[in-house]
Amino acid sequence: MCFSPWLNSRWIRQLAGKESHYYQAKTEIRQFIRKLIEKKLNEDEEKEEALLPTIQSNDQKNIFLNLATDLLRRGVFSWKNVEDESNIIVFGAFETTANTVYYTLMLLAMFPEYQEKAFEEIKSLFPKTGDFEVTYADTQQMVYLDLILNESMRVVPPVPVVSRQTSQDLKLSNGIVIPQGVQIAIDMFHMHRSKQIWGEDAETFNPDHFLPDNIRDKHPYAYIPFTKGIRNCIGWRYALISAKVTLAKLLRNYKFKTSFPFEDLYFVEDITMKLKTVPLLELQTRN
Ligand code: HEM
């Protein structure tokens, strides 16, 4: 199992011949977001002309784009602020959740015994294959899938490292003092794989790590894929629900297989976790 630091820098992308793809993808995503904001503003203008309230119901009031465009209209936000905030939501939400779903399927393909247990749970909720509807109440019954998702984000945290700046001198439990104003990195990848915290099999994938008896005495910050505190992920609940809905549909309809061994995974640190070689998965239809 390897882990290599990778600088998220323009010149490395240029050397690797990736800069133009990167630029093109980024431009396309930004244009897509710009169009969504323009569409929202045009719709609001049409409503204003028709003398309809721009924010219509309490349900819609807290939608992010409504709040951002409202701040723009009131002159609190510039157009760039709306665009930047929208970009954060989209970049923060999509790649992380998509990677979590892929990494979970990959791990289940590598560890078929856990895939079968997850399949049995999902089959008991959805006896028939096809494009069935999954409700919030259904997701609450997927208790084994919870263990699997937690274990997947433990061994492969979708965001491997976050950074902070100390706002005051910080004394660690071992007595070391980190002075005020220092940039620190919180290395979730290695903390999630610490044998001291997770035991001898810390480096392998085993959903039993999250059984109530095994998790009860762990430090509340031993597992932090969404981090904790005032700047933690605002989308964590949504991310878990959407990952469960997607996984339930995929695992009910297909069996996932791979010949790629878990031990050969080579992790490449970026803003989100990447793999040097992405294992190919084989899909077999389920009945
Ligand atoms: C499995 C999926 C996801 C993972 C693993 C994840 C993880 C994280 C992490 C580690 C952070 C950094 C927090 C920090 O610096 O302490 C973060 C921030 C953030 N996430 Fe997520 N996230 C996920 C999905 C989502 C979704 C679905 C949304 C939106 C609907 C979202 C929106 C955000 C935003 C806006 C921030 C910045 C919060 C701030 O700076 O105050 N994330 N996320």
mmCIF file of C-alpha atoms and ligand atoms in Angstrom:
data_model
loop_
_atom_site.group_PDB
_atom_site.id
_atom_site.type_symbol
_atom_site.label_atom_id
_atom_site.label_comp_id
_atom_site.label_asym_id
_atom_site.label_seq_id
_atom_site.Cartn_x
_atom_site.Cartn_y
_atom_site.Cartn_z
ATOM 1 C CA MET A 1 0.000 0.000 0.000
ATOM 2 C CA CYS A 2 1.588 3.308 -1.063
ATOM 3 C CA PHE A 3 0.814 6.952 -0.576
ATOM 4 C CA SER A 4 2.632 9.701 -2.402
ATOM 5 C CA PRO A 5 2.363 13.470 -2.016
ATOM 6 C CA TRP A 6 1.407 15.261 -5.237
ATOM 7 C CA LEU A 7 1.673 18.991 -5.658
ATOM 8 C CA ASN A 8 -1.466 20.551 -7.022
ATOM 9 C CA SER A 9 0.583 22.919 -9.114
ATOM 10 C CA ARG A 10 0.251 24.286 -12.623
ATOM 11 C CA TRP A 11 3.811 23.494 -13.712
ATOM 12 C CA ILE A 12 3.515 19.825 -12.747
ATOM 13 C CA ARG A 13 0.299 19.612 -14.771
ATOM 14 C CA GLN A 14 2.103 21.292 -17.685
ATOM 15 C CA LEU A 15 5.003 18.827 -17.426
ATOM 16 C CA ALA A 16 2.549 15.922 -17.358
ATOM 17 C CA GLY A 17 0.724 17.359 -20.400
ATOM 18 C CA LYS A 18 -2.495 17.680 -18.342
ATOM 19 C CA GLU A 19 -2.823 21.472 -18.215
ATOM 20 C CA SER A 20 -5.067 21.887 -21.286
ATOM 21 C CA HIS A 21 -7.505 19.116 -20.159
ATOM 22 C CA TYR A 22 -7.577 20.607 -16.689
ATOM 23 C CA TYR A 23 -8.221 24.119 -18.023
ATOM 24 C CA GLN A 24 -10.923 22.920 -20.427
ATOM 25 C CA ALA A 25 -12.767 20.929 -17.741
ATOM 26 C CA LYS A 26 -12.574 23.834 -15.287
ATOM 27 C CA THR A 27 -13.860 26.304 -17.904
ATOM 28 C CA GLU A 28 -16.773 24.029 -18.825
ATOM 29 C CA ILE A 29 -17.811 23.601 -15.187
ATOM 30 C CA ARG A 30 -17.561 27.353 -14.536
ATOM 31 C CA GLN A 31 -19.646 28.098 -17.645
ATOM 32 C CA PHE A 32 -22.265 25.592 -16.534
ATOM 33 C CA ILE A 33 -22.475 27.248 -13.102
ATOM 34 C CA ARG A 34 -22.615 30.749 -14.674
ATOM 35 C CA LYS A 35 -25.582 29.618 -16.826
ATOM 36 C CA LEU A 36 -27.421 28.309 -13.746
ATOM 37 C CA ILE A 37 -26.964 31.655 -11.954
ATOM 38 C CA GLU A 38 -28.114 33.599 -15.043
ATOM 39 C CA LYS A 39 -31.150 31.323 -15.392
ATOM 40 C CA LYS A 40 -32.075 31.925 -11.744
ATOM 41 C CA LEU A 41 -31.687 35.707 -12.112
ATOM 42 C CA ASN A 42 -33.775 35.741 -15.326
ATOM 43 C CA GLU A 43 -36.529 33.712 -13.662
ATOM 44 C CA ASP A 44 -36.541 36.157 -10.727
ATOM 45 C CA GLU A 45 -36.767 39.137 -13.104
ATOM 46 C CA GLU A 46 -39.715 37.566 -14.920
ATOM 47 C CA LYS A 47 -41.457 37.009 -11.573
ATOM 48 C CA GLU A 48 -40.781 40.588 -10.539
ATOM 49 C CA GLU A 49 -42.271 41.845 -13.804
ATOM 50 C CA ALA A 50 -45.330 39.682 -13.184
ATOM 51 C CA LEU A 51 -45.413 41.101 -9.603
ATOM 52 C CA LEU A 52 -44.916 37.660 -8.058
ATOM 53 C CA PRO A 53 -42.716 37.276 -4.947
ATOM 54 C CA THR A 54 -39.215 36.117 -5.964
ATOM 55 C CA ILE A 55 -38.911 33.754 -2.981
ATOM 56 C CA GLN A 56 -42.170 31.863 -3.029
ATOM 57 C CA SER A 57 -42.331 29.369 -0.207
ATOM 58 C CA ASN A 58 -40.571 28.522 3.017
ATOM 59 C CA ASP A 59 -39.327 25.306 1.401
ATOM 60 C CA GLN A 60 -37.459 27.268 -1.245
ATOM 61 C CA LYS A 61 -36.243 30.043 1.036
ATOM 62 C CA ASN A 62 -33.095 28.295 2.207
ATOM 63 C CA ILE A 63 -31.951 27.021 -1.172
ATOM 64 C CA PHE A 64 -28.353 28.197 -1.512
ATOM 65 C CA LEU A 65 -28.788 29.891 -4.911
ATOM 66 C CA ASN A 66 -31.844 31.832 -3.670
ATOM 67 C CA LEU A 67 -29.834 33.222 -0.769
ATOM 68 C CA ALA A 68 -26.811 34.069 -2.940
ATOM 69 C CA THR A 69 -28.819 35.818 -5.675
ATOM 70 C CA ASP A 70 -30.841 37.645 -3.021
ATOM 71 C CA LEU A 71 -27.577 38.994 -1.534
ATOM 72 C CA LEU A 72 -26.511 40.026 -5.061
ATOM 73 C CA ARG A 73 -29.749 41.950 -5.617
ATOM 74 C CA ARG A 74 -29.305 43.715 -2.278
ATOM 75 C CA GLY A 75 -25.730 44.711 -3.210
ATOM 76 C CA VAL A 76 -24.140 42.645 -0.398
ATOM 77 C CA PHE A 77 -22.576 40.152 -2.875
ATOM 78 C CA SER A 78 -20.839 40.954 -6.151
ATOM 79 C CA TRP A 79 -21.432 38.719 -9.184
ATOM 80 C CA LYS A 80 -17.982 37.208 -8.515
ATOM 81 C CA ASN A 81 -18.966 36.401 -4.911
ATOM 82 C CA VAL A 82 -22.051 34.514 -6.144
ATOM 83 C CA GLU A 83 -19.943 32.639 -8.682
ATOM 84 C CA ASP A 84 -17.186 31.787 -6.176
ATOM 85 C CA GLU A 85 -19.647 30.562 -3.543
ATOM 86 C CA SER A 86 -21.507 28.479 -6.159
ATOM 87 C CA ASN A 87 -18.213 26.987 -7.354
ATOM 88 C CA ILE A 88 -17.355 25.950 -3.776
ATOM 89 C CA ILE A 89 -20.685 24.148 -3.399
ATOM 90 C CA VAL A 90 -20.386 22.356 -6.747
ATOM 91 C CA PHE A 91 -16.700 21.413 -6.443
ATOM 92 C CA GLY A 92 -17.141 20.465 -2.781
ATOM 93 C CA ALA A 93 -20.198 18.316 -3.432
ATOM 94 C CA PHE A 94 -19.779 16.417 -6.667
ATOM 95 C CA GLU A 95 -16.288 14.963 -6.829
ATOM 96 C CA THR A 96 -16.253 13.973 -3.159
ATOM 97 C CA THR A 97 -19.572 12.125 -3.323
ATOM 98 C CA ALA A 98 -18.845 10.533 -6.722
ATOM 99 C CA ASN A 99 -15.440 9.314 -5.485
ATOM 100 C CA THR A 100 -16.985 7.938 -2.291
ATOM 101 C CA VAL A 101 -19.456 5.881 -4.325
ATOM 102 C CA TYR A 102 -16.712 4.619 -6.665
ATOM 103 C CA TYR A 103 -14.230 3.801 -3.854
ATOM 104 C CA THR A 104 -16.957 1.937 -1.945
ATOM 105 C CA LEU A 105 -17.836 -0.164 -5.009
ATOM 106 C CA MET A 106 -14.140 -0.787 -5.623
ATOM 107 C CA LEU A 107 -13.601 -1.967 -2.028
ATOM 108 C CA LEU A 108 -16.694 -4.181 -2.161
ATOM 109 C CA ALA A 109 -15.405 -5.704 -5.408
ATOM 110 C CA MET A 110 -12.102 -6.429 -3.625
ATOM 111 C CA PHE A 111 -13.880 -7.860 -0.546
ATOM 112 C CA PRO A 112 -16.834 -9.879 -1.968
ATOM 113 C CA GLU A 113 -17.874 -11.289 1.436
ATOM 114 C CA TYR A 114 -18.881 -7.779 2.588
ATOM 115 C CA GLN A 115 -20.546 -7.044 -0.755
ATOM 116 C CA GLU A 116 -22.770 -10.122 -0.261
ATOM 117 C CA LYS A 117 -23.814 -8.966 3.214
ATOM 118 C CA ALA A 118 -24.680 -5.513 1.848
ATOM 119 C CA PHE A 119 -26.539 -7.124 -1.051
ATOM 120 C CA GLU A 120 -28.654 -9.272 1.327
ATOM 121 C CA GLU A 121 -29.624 -6.183 3.340
ATOM 122 C CA ILE A 122 -30.580 -4.230 0.213
ATOM 123 C CA LYS A 123 -32.441 -7.190 -1.293
ATOM 124 C CA SER A 124 -34.539 -7.516 1.876
ATOM 125 C CA LEU A 125 -35.653 -3.895 1.377
ATOM 126 C CA PHE A 126 -35.992 -4.057 -2.426
ATOM 127 C CA PRO A 127 -36.898 -7.622 -3.486
ATOM 128 C CA LYS A 128 -37.085 -6.669 -7.174
ATOM 129 C CA THR A 129 -34.342 -5.341 -9.448
ATOM 130 C CA GLY A 130 -34.836 -2.307 -11.700
ATOM 131 C CA ASP A 131 -35.143 1.412 -11.126
ATOM 132 C CA PHE A 132 -36.928 1.328 -7.737
ATOM 133 C CA GLU A 133 -37.521 4.395 -5.570
ATOM 134 C CA VAL A 134 -35.440 4.750 -2.385
ATOM 135 C CA THR A 135 -36.962 6.916 0.344
ATOM 136 C CA TYR A 136 -35.241 8.590 3.285
ATOM 137 C CA ALA A 137 -36.926 6.007 5.577
ATOM 138 C CA ASP A 138 -35.358 3.209 3.479
ATOM 139 C CA THR A 139 -31.890 4.728 3.871
ATOM 140 C CA GLN A 140 -32.357 4.667 7.652
ATOM 141 C CA GLN A 141 -32.820 0.902 7.503
ATOM 142 C CA MET A 142 -29.546 0.295 5.635
ATOM 143 C CA VAL A 143 -27.514 -0.260 8.775
ATOM 144 C CA TYR A 144 -24.901 -2.560 7.230
ATOM 145 C CA LEU A 145 -24.401 -0.092 4.375
ATOM 146 C CA ASP A 146 -23.677 2.523 7.057
ATOM 147 C CA LEU A 147 -20.830 0.361 8.379
ATOM 148 C CA ILE A 148 -19.515 -0.091 4.854
ATOM 149 C CA LEU A 149 -19.637 3.623 3.985
ATOM 150 C CA ASN A 150 -17.895 4.567 7.219
ATOM 151 C CA GLU A 151 -15.213 1.946 6.695
ATOM 152 C CA SER A 152 -14.751 3.025 3.069
ATOM 153 C CA MET A 153 -14.206 6.667 4.108
ATOM 154 C CA ARG A 154 -11.883 5.510 6.892
ATOM 155 C CA VAL A 155 -9.467 3.586 4.662
ATOM 156 C CA VAL A 156 -9.914 5.899 1.670
ATOM 157 C CA PRO A 157 -10.889 9.361 2.999
ATOM 158 C CA PRO A 158 -12.238 11.292 -0.036
ATOM 159 C CA VAL A 159 -10.523 14.447 1.327
ATOM 160 C CA PRO A 160 -7.206 13.133 2.727
ATOM 161 C CA VAL A 161 -5.828 16.309 4.339
ATOM 162 C CA VAL A 162 -7.275 19.636 5.536
ATOM 163 C CA SER A 163 -5.412 22.658 6.820
ATOM 164 C CA ARG A 164 -5.928 25.182 9.588
ATOM 165 C CA GLN A 165 -4.125 28.197 11.043
ATOM 166 C CA THR A 166 -3.769 28.364 14.804
ATOM 167 C CA SER A 167 -5.600 31.420 16.186
ATOM 168 C CA GLN A 168 -3.779 31.071 19.544
ATOM 169 C CA ASP A 169 -0.986 28.994 21.093
ATOM 170 C CA LEU A 170 -2.163 25.394 21.126
ATOM 171 C CA LYS A 171 -0.906 22.899 23.695
ATOM 172 C CA LEU A 172 -1.115 19.271 22.548
ATOM 173 C CA SER A 173 -1.731 16.375 24.957
ATOM 174 C CA ASN A 174 1.974 15.397 24.655
ATOM 175 C CA GLY A 175 2.998 18.842 25.928
ATOM 176 C CA ILE A 176 4.187 20.251 22.584
ATOM 177 C CA VAL A 177 2.993 23.819 22.010
ATOM 178 C CA ILE A 178 2.087 24.937 18.479
ATOM 179 C CA PRO A 179 2.449 28.734 18.409
ATOM 180 C CA GLN A 180 -0.260 31.109 17.207
ATOM 181 C CA GLY A 181 -0.369 31.859 13.460
ATOM 182 C CA VAL A 182 1.094 28.560 12.262
ATOM 183 C CA GLN A 183 -0.372 26.636 9.309
ATOM 184 C CA ILE A 184 -1.071 23.027 10.251
ATOM 185 C CA ALA A 185 -2.198 20.082 8.151
ATOM 186 C CA ILE A 186 -4.580 17.493 9.572
ATOM 187 C CA ASP A 187 -3.620 14.209 7.926
ATOM 188 C CA MET A 188 -6.799 12.146 7.961
ATOM 189 C CA PHE A 189 -5.378 9.437 5.708
ATOM 190 C CA HIS A 190 -2.741 8.367 8.242
ATOM 191 C CA MET A 191 -4.845 9.053 11.330
ATOM 192 C CA HIS A 192 -7.613 6.801 9.937
ATOM 193 C CA ARG A 193 -4.988 4.064 9.448
ATOM 194 C CA SER A 194 -3.227 4.426 12.785
ATOM 195 C CA LYS A 195 -2.753 1.025 14.474
ATOM 196 C CA GLN A 196 -2.690 2.793 17.817
ATOM 197 C CA ILE A 197 -6.290 3.939 17.219
ATOM 198 C CA TRP A 198 -7.772 1.225 14.991
ATOM 199 C CA GLY A 199 -5.834 -1.884 16.039
ATOM 200 C CA GLU A 200 -3.536 -4.280 14.171
ATOM 201 C CA ASP A 201 -5.800 -4.536 11.104
ATOM 202 C CA ALA A 202 -6.038 -0.723 10.746
ATOM 203 C CA GLU A 203 -4.679 -0.840 7.192
ATOM 204 C CA THR A 204 -7.292 -3.226 5.824
ATOM 205 C CA PHE A 205 -10.971 -2.872 4.920
ATOM 206 C CA ASN A 206 -13.257 -4.426 7.498
ATOM 207 C CA PRO A 207 -16.703 -2.877 8.177
ATOM 208 C CA ASP A 208 -16.676 -4.512 11.658
ATOM 209 C CA HIS A 209 -14.458 -1.600 12.746
ATOM 210 C CA PHE A 210 -17.714 0.375 12.999
ATOM 211 C CA LEU A 211 -19.777 -2.154 14.962
ATOM 212 C CA PRO A 212 -21.163 -0.389 18.075
ATOM 213 C CA ASP A 213 -18.889 -2.388 20.430
ATOM 214 C CA ASN A 214 -15.788 -1.513 18.420
ATOM 215 C CA ILE A 215 -16.497 2.194 17.975
ATOM 216 C CA ARG A 216 -17.874 2.951 21.458
ATOM 217 C CA ASP A 217 -14.545 3.730 23.109
ATOM 218 C CA LYS A 218 -12.921 5.540 20.185
ATOM 219 C CA HIS A 219 -12.074 9.214 20.505
ATOM 220 C CA PRO A 220 -14.864 11.262 18.795
ATOM 221 C CA TYR A 221 -12.219 12.778 16.481
ATOM 222 C CA ALA A 222 -10.603 9.434 15.532
ATOM 223 C CA TYR A 223 -12.744 9.312 12.386
ATOM 224 C CA ILE A 224 -13.296 12.637 10.630
ATOM 225 C CA PRO A 225 -13.951 12.263 6.868
ATOM 226 C CA PHE A 226 -16.043 15.473 6.971
ATOM 227 C CA THR A 227 -13.859 16.993 9.722
ATOM 228 C CA LYS A 228 -15.446 18.479 12.844
ATOM 229 C CA GLY A 229 -15.857 21.919 14.335
ATOM 230 C CA ILE A 230 -17.190 25.151 12.901
ATOM 231 C CA ARG A 231 -15.728 24.680 9.385
ATOM 232 C CA ASN A 232 -16.768 21.080 8.889
ATOM 233 C CA CYS A 233 -18.536 19.911 5.744
ATOM 234 C CA ILE A 234 -21.975 21.489 5.421
ATOM 235 C CA GLY A 235 -23.146 18.724 3.074
ATOM 236 C CA TRP A 236 -22.281 15.641 5.119
ATOM 237 C CA ARG A 237 -25.817 14.436 5.781
ATOM 238 C CA TYR A 238 -26.862 14.973 2.192
ATOM 239 C CA ALA A 239 -23.666 13.252 0.981
ATOM 240 C CA LEU A 240 -24.362 10.144 3.077
ATOM 241 C CA ILE A 241 -28.001 9.921 1.980
ATOM 242 C CA SER A 242 -27.207 10.401 -1.717
ATOM 243 C CA ALA A 243 -24.336 7.881 -1.541
ATOM 244 C CA LYS A 244 -26.648 5.337 0.101
ATOM 245 C CA VAL A 245 -29.399 5.822 -2.494
ATOM 246 C CA THR A 246 -26.905 5.398 -5.358
ATOM 247 C CA LEU A 247 -25.162 2.397 -3.773
ATOM 248 C CA ALA A 248 -28.478 0.671 -2.989
ATOM 249 C CA LYS A 249 -29.576 0.934 -6.623
ATOM 250 C CA LEU A 250 -26.225 -0.210 -8.015
ATOM 251 C CA LEU A 251 -25.640 -3.059 -5.550
ATOM 252 C CA ARG A 252 -29.194 -4.403 -5.962
ATOM 253 C CA ASN A 253 -28.849 -4.551 -9.750
ATOM 254 C CA TYR A 254 -25.199 -5.539 -10.226
ATOM 255 C CA LYS A 255 -22.480 -7.620 -8.650
ATOM 256 C CA PHE A 256 -19.113 -5.806 -8.779
ATOM 257 C CA LYS A 257 -15.879 -7.715 -9.363
ATOM 258 C CA THR A 258 -12.235 -6.823 -9.842
ATOM 259 C CA SER A 259 -8.929 -8.680 -10.111
ATOM 260 C CA PHE A 260 -7.021 -5.660 -8.744
ATOM 261 C CA PRO A 261 -5.660 -6.464 -5.235
ATOM 262 C CA PHE A 262 -6.320 -4.059 -2.370
ATOM 263 C CA GLU A 263 -2.598 -4.201 -1.431
ATOM 264 C CA ASP A 264 -1.639 -2.743 -4.850
ATOM 265 C CA LEU A 265 -3.643 0.476 -4.433
ATOM 266 C CA TYR A 266 -1.337 3.503 -4.740
ATOM 267 C CA PHE A 267 -2.832 6.646 -3.279
ATOM 268 C CA VAL A 268 -1.978 10.051 -4.700
ATOM 269 C CA GLU A 269 -2.687 12.977 -2.448
ATOM 270 C CA ASP A 270 -4.488 15.916 -4.042
ATOM 271 C CA ILE A 271 -7.277 18.146 -2.739
ATOM 272 C CA THR A 272 -9.419 15.028 -3.090
ATOM 273 C CA MET A 273 -8.004 11.504 -2.899
ATOM 274 C CA LYS A 274 -6.797 10.087 -6.214
ATOM 275 C CA LEU A 275 -5.449 6.685 -7.280
ATOM 276 C CA LYS A 276 -2.379 6.253 -9.494
ATOM 277 C CA THR A 277 -4.161 3.381 -11.261
ATOM 278 C CA VAL A 278 -7.940 3.222 -11.061
ATOM 279 C CA PRO A 279 -8.994 -0.450 -10.889
ATOM 280 C CA LEU A 280 -11.446 -1.517 -13.572
ATOM 281 C CA LEU A 281 -14.645 -3.043 -12.214
ATOM 282 C CA GLU A 282 -16.600 -5.826 -13.888
ATOM 283 C CA LEU A 283 -20.383 -5.711 -13.569
ATOM 284 C CA GLN A 284 -22.580 -8.808 -13.499
ATOM 285 C CA THR A 285 -26.373 -8.443 -13.579
ATOM 286 C CA ARG A 286 -28.202 -9.598 -10.415
ATOM 287 C CA ASN A 287 -31.629 -11.269 -10.287
HETATM 288 C C1 HEM B 1 -18.652 12.128 0.745
HETATM 289 C C2 HEM B 1 -18.787 13.384 0.376
HETATM 290 C C3 HEM B 1 -18.093 14.549 1.016
HETATM 291 C C4 HEM B 1 -16.939 14.584 1.771
HETATM 292 C C5 HEM B 1 -16.037 13.428 2.159
HETATM 293 C C6 HEM B 1 -16.734 15.964 2.154
HETATM 294 C C7 HEM B 1 -15.684 16.385 2.940
HETATM 295 C C8 HEM B 1 -15.447 17.715 3.260
HETATM 296 C C9 HEM B 1 -14.312 18.179 4.018
HETATM 297 C C10 HEM B 1 -13.224 17.293 4.593
HETATM 298 C C11 HEM B 1 -14.412 19.514 4.087
HETATM 299 C C12 HEM B 1 -13.388 20.455 4.728
HETATM 300 C C13 HEM B 1 -13.814 20.868 6.049
HETATM 301 C C14 HEM B 1 -12.679 21.492 6.825
HETATM 302 O O1 HEM B 1 -11.791 22.151 6.258
HETATM 303 O O2 HEM B 1 -12.703 21.294 8.018
HETATM 304 C C15 HEM B 1 -15.619 19.916 3.392
HETATM 305 C C16 HEM B 1 -16.055 21.215 3.282
HETATM 306 C C17 HEM B 1 -17.182 21.579 2.586
HETATM 307 N N1 HEM B 1 -18.106 20.751 1.995
HETATM 308 FE FE1 HEM B 1 -17.985 18.736 1.890
HETATM 309 N N2 HEM B 1 -17.753 16.727 1.635
HETATM 310 C C18 HEM B 1 -18.609 15.921 0.942
HETATM 311 C C19 HEM B 1 -19.786 16.282 0.308
HETATM 312 C C20 HEM B 1 -20.285 17.559 0.275
HETATM 313 C C21 HEM B 1 -21.563 17.934 -0.299
HETATM 314 C C22 HEM B 1 -22.579 16.955 -0.879
HETATM 315 C C23 HEM B 1 -21.663 19.304 -0.185
HETATM 316 C C24 HEM B 1 -22.782 20.222 -0.585
HETATM 317 C C25 HEM B 1 -24.042 19.853 -0.785
HETATM 318 C C26 HEM B 1 -20.456 19.776 0.460
HETATM 319 C C27 HEM B 1 -20.185 21.083 0.722
HETATM 320 C C28 HEM B 1 -19.073 21.523 1.416
HETATM 321 C C29 HEM B 1 -18.775 22.932 1.650
HETATM 322 C C30 HEM B 1 -19.594 24.143 1.175
HETATM 323 C C31 HEM B 1 -17.601 22.978 2.397
HETATM 324 C C32 HEM B 1 -16.880 24.207 2.939
HETATM 325 C C33 HEM B 1 -17.368 24.494 4.358
HETATM 326 C C34 HEM B 1 -16.641 25.680 4.982
HETATM 327 O O3 HEM B 1 -15.560 26.042 4.520
HETATM 328 O O4 HEM B 1 -17.166 26.219 5.965
HETATM 329 N N3 HEM B 1 -19.648 18.699 0.736
HETATM 330 N N4 HEM B 1 -16.232 18.791 2.897
#
